[in-house]
Amino acid sequence: MERYTKPAVLLHWLIALLIISAFGLGLTMVDIPGLTPTKLKYFSWHKWLGVTVLALVCVRLLWRLTHKAPAYPANMPGWQQSAAHGLHLGLYVLMFAIPVSGYFYSLAAGVPVVYLGVVPLPVLIAPNPEWKPLLKATHYWLNMTLLAAFALHVLAALKHQFIDRDNIFKRMLP
Ligand code: HEM
């Protein structure tokens, strides 16, 4: 059976790992009361993780746009193929939009991002108290949408593996 290419598989699992870490750290850090050194450290780590995801997602999008994904089995119903396509498209949009919203939120809050504490990243907008709450809410709700999309994605993979037994899941395994 046709499978995903090695770079596609590597990017899929690397990005998944980084997103799960950034998500967990994001929820953890906002719950720390006050403005402690630990909280500030977690914010920095969160931003570095997120910026890394953004860079990798750009590479992944380029790879995906220049390489065809393996075809679905012929007996997979059309609506399921369309649903899978739509969900994958949605996941790409979210994987891109979430770090971008976080990045602009940080800038609107007046905190430019210094990648790994070494490389100052472009300050694309000035601090903006009006946009700040909007961008914060955008970052939050995009994340909750990602959580729902991710749940569907995993459930679908499990259904293919254990109910349909059609080896779709194996195509993305290393
Ligand atoms: C894969 C990428 C990312 C994921 C999955 C992610 C996820 C999250 C989550 C779940 C939260 C907690 C939201 C809440 O409960 O209010 C959060 C908060 C935050 N994120 Fe991200 N994030 C990502 C990328 C980024 C990037 C690239 C930046 C900035 C450069 C960033 C900046 C922030 C900030 C500043 C907060 C704190 C919001 C607050 O002040 O309450 N995020 N993120």
Coordinates of C-alpha atoms and ligand atoms in Angstrom, one line a residue:
M1 CA 0.0 0.0 0.0
E2 CA 1.1 3.6 -0.8
R3 CA 2.4 5.5 2.3
Y4 CA 3.4 8.9 3.3
T5 CA 7.0 9.9 2.5
K6 CA 9.7 9.9 5.2
P7 CA 9.8 13.7 5.5
A8 CA 6.0 13.9 5.8
V9 CA 6.0 11.3 8.6
L10 CA 8.9 13.0 10.4
L11 CA 7.2 16.4 10.2
H12 CA 3.8 14.9 11.3
W13 CA 5.1 13.4 14.5
L14 CA 7.6 16.1 15.4
I15 CA 5.0 18.8 15.0
A16 CA 2.4 16.8 16.9
L17 CA 4.9 16.4 19.8
L18 CA 5.7 20.1 19.8
I19 CA 2.1 21.2 19.6
I20 CA 1.0 18.9 22.5
S21 CA 3.9 20.4 24.6
A22 CA 3.0 24.0 23.7
F23 CA -0.6 23.3 24.4
G24 CA 0.0 21.8 27.8
L25 CA 2.6 24.4 28.8
G26 CA 0.1 27.2 27.6
L27 CA -2.6 25.9 29.9
T28 CA -0.2 25.4 32.8
M29 CA 1.5 28.8 32.6
V30 CA -1.7 30.9 32.5
D31 CA -2.8 29.2 35.7
I32 CA 0.2 30.3 37.7
P33 CA -0.9 33.2 39.9
G34 CA 1.1 36.5 39.9
L35 CA 4.2 37.2 37.9
T36 CA 6.8 34.7 39.1
P37 CA 10.1 34.0 37.5
T38 CA 8.8 30.5 36.7
K39 CA 5.8 31.9 35.0
L40 CA 8.0 34.2 32.8
K41 CA 10.3 31.3 32.0
Y42 CA 7.3 29.2 30.9
F43 CA 6.0 32.0 28.8
S44 CA 9.3 32.2 27.0
W45 CA 9.5 28.4 26.5
H46 CA 5.9 28.5 25.2
K47 CA 6.7 31.1 22.7
W48 CA 9.9 29.3 21.5
L49 CA 8.0 26.1 21.1
G50 CA 5.3 27.9 19.2
V51 CA 7.7 29.7 16.9
T52 CA 9.4 26.4 16.2
V53 CA 6.0 24.9 15.3
L54 CA 5.3 27.8 12.9
A55 CA 8.6 27.3 11.1
L56 CA 8.1 23.5 10.8
V57 CA 4.5 24.0 9.6
C58 CA 5.8 26.3 6.8
V59 CA 8.2 23.5 5.7
R60 CA 5.4 21.0 6.0
L61 CA 3.0 23.1 3.9
L62 CA 5.7 23.5 1.2
W63 CA 6.3 19.7 1.3
R64 CA 2.5 19.0 1.1
L65 CA 1.9 21.4 -1.7
T66 CA 4.7 19.8 -3.8
H67 CA 4.0 16.2 -3.0
K68 CA 0.7 14.2 -3.4
A69 CA -0.7 12.5 -0.3
P70 CA -1.3 8.7 -0.8
A71 CA -4.8 7.9 -2.2
Y72 CA -7.5 6.6 0.0
P73 CA -8.6 2.9 -0.4
A74 CA -11.2 2.7 -3.3
N75 CA -13.8 1.2 -0.9
M76 CA -13.7 4.2 1.5
P77 CA -17.0 6.1 1.2
G78 CA -16.8 9.4 -0.7
W79 CA -18.2 11.4 2.2
Q80 CA -15.5 10.0 4.5
Q81 CA -12.8 11.0 2.0
S82 CA -14.2 14.5 1.8
A83 CA -14.5 14.7 5.6
A84 CA -10.9 13.6 6.0
H85 CA -9.8 16.1 3.4
G86 CA -11.7 18.9 5.1
L87 CA -10.4 18.0 8.5
H88 CA -6.8 17.9 7.3
L89 CA -7.2 21.3 5.6
G90 CA -8.7 22.6 8.9
L91 CA -5.7 21.2 10.9
Y92 CA -3.3 23.0 8.5
V93 CA -5.1 26.3 8.9
L94 CA -5.1 26.0 12.7
M95 CA -1.5 24.8 13.0
F96 CA -0.6 28.0 11.1
A97 CA -3.0 30.5 12.6
I98 CA -2.4 29.5 16.3
P99 CA 1.3 30.4 16.5
V100 CA 0.6 33.5 14.3
S101 CA -2.1 34.7 16.7
G102 CA 0.1 34.0 19.7
Y103 CA 3.0 35.9 18.1
F104 CA 0.8 39.0 17.4
Y105 CA -0.7 38.8 20.8
S106 CA 2.7 38.9 22.4
L107 CA 3.6 41.9 20.2
A108 CA 0.3 43.7 20.9
A109 CA 1.1 43.1 24.6
G110 CA 4.4 44.9 24.1
V111 CA 6.6 41.8 24.5
P112 CA 8.7 41.2 21.4
V113 CA 9.8 37.6 21.0
V114 CA 13.6 36.7 21.3
Y115 CA 13.9 33.2 20.0
L116 CA 15.7 30.9 22.4
G117 CA 16.7 34.1 24.2
V118 CA 19.2 34.8 21.4
V119 CA 17.5 35.8 18.1
P120 CA 15.2 38.9 18.2
L121 CA 12.3 38.2 15.9
P122 CA 10.6 40.9 13.8
V123 CA 8.4 43.4 15.7
L124 CA 5.7 43.6 13.1
I125 CA 3.2 45.7 15.1
A126 CA 3.5 48.3 17.8
P127 CA 2.0 47.5 21.3
N128 CA -1.7 47.9 21.0
P129 CA -4.0 47.8 24.0
E130 CA -7.1 47.5 21.8
W131 CA -6.0 44.5 19.9
K132 CA -4.4 42.8 22.9
P133 CA -7.6 41.3 24.4
L134 CA -8.9 40.4 20.9
L135 CA -5.7 38.5 20.0
K136 CA -5.7 36.8 23.3
A137 CA -9.3 35.5 22.8
T138 CA -8.4 34.6 19.2
H139 CA -5.4 32.5 20.4
Y140 CA -7.6 30.8 23.0
W141 CA -10.5 30.0 20.8
L142 CA -8.3 28.8 17.9
N143 CA -6.7 26.4 20.5
M144 CA -10.0 25.1 21.7
T145 CA -11.0 24.5 18.0
L146 CA -7.7 22.7 17.5
L147 CA -8.5 20.5 20.5
A148 CA -11.8 19.5 19.0
A149 CA -10.3 18.9 15.5
F150 CA -7.4 16.9 17.1
A151 CA -9.9 14.7 19.0
L152 CA -11.8 14.0 15.7
H153 CA -8.5 13.3 14.0
V154 CA -7.4 10.7 16.6
L155 CA -10.8 9.1 16.8
A156 CA -10.9 8.7 13.0
A157 CA -7.4 7.2 13.0
L158 CA -8.5 4.7 15.7
K159 CA -11.6 3.8 13.7
H160 CA -9.5 3.1 10.7
Q161 CA -7.1 1.0 12.7
F162 CA -9.6 -1.1 14.8
I163 CA -13.0 -1.0 13.1
D164 CA -12.2 -0.6 9.3
R165 CA -8.8 -2.4 9.7
D166 CA -7.7 -0.7 6.4
N167 CA -4.1 0.2 7.3
I168 CA -4.7 3.9 6.9
F169 CA -3.1 4.6 10.2
K170 CA 0.1 2.6 9.3
R171 CA 0.8 4.9 6.4
M172 CA 1.7 7.6 8.8
L173 CA 3.8 5.4 11.1
P174 CA 7.6 5.6 10.9
Ligands
HEM1 C1 1.6 25.4 18.4 C2 1.6 26.6 18.8 C3 0.8 27.1 20.0 C4 -0.1 26.5 20.8 C5 -0.7 25.1 20.7 C6 -0.4 27.4 21.9 C7 -1.4 27.1 22.9 C8 -1.7 28.0 23.9 C9 -2.6 27.7 25.0 C10 -3.4 26.4 25.1 C11 -2.7 28.8 25.8 C12 -3.5 28.9 27.1 C13 -4.7 29.8 26.7 C14 -5.5 30.2 27.9 O1 -5.9 29.2 28.7 O2 -5.8 31.3 28.1 C15 -1.7 29.7 25.3 C16 -1.5 31.0 25.8 C17 -0.5 31.9 25.4 N1 0.2 31.8 24.2 FE1 0.2 30.2 23.0 N2 0.3 28.6 21.7 C18 1.1 28.4 20.6 C19 1.9 29.4 20.1 C20 2.2 30.6 20.6 C21 3.2 31.5 20.1 C22 4.1 31.3 18.9 C23 3.2 32.6 21.0 C24 4.0 33.9 21.0 C25 5.1 34.0 20.3 C26 2.2 32.3 22.0 C27 1.9 33.2 23.1 C28 1.0 32.9 24.1 C29 0.8 33.8 25.2 C30 1.5 35.1 25.5 C31 -0.2 33.1 26.0 C32 -0.8 33.6 27.3 C33 -2.2 34.2 27.1 C34 -2.5 35.0 28.4 O3 -1.9 36.0 28.6 O4 -3.4 34.5 29.1 N3 1.6 31.1 21.8 N4 -1.2 29.2 24.1

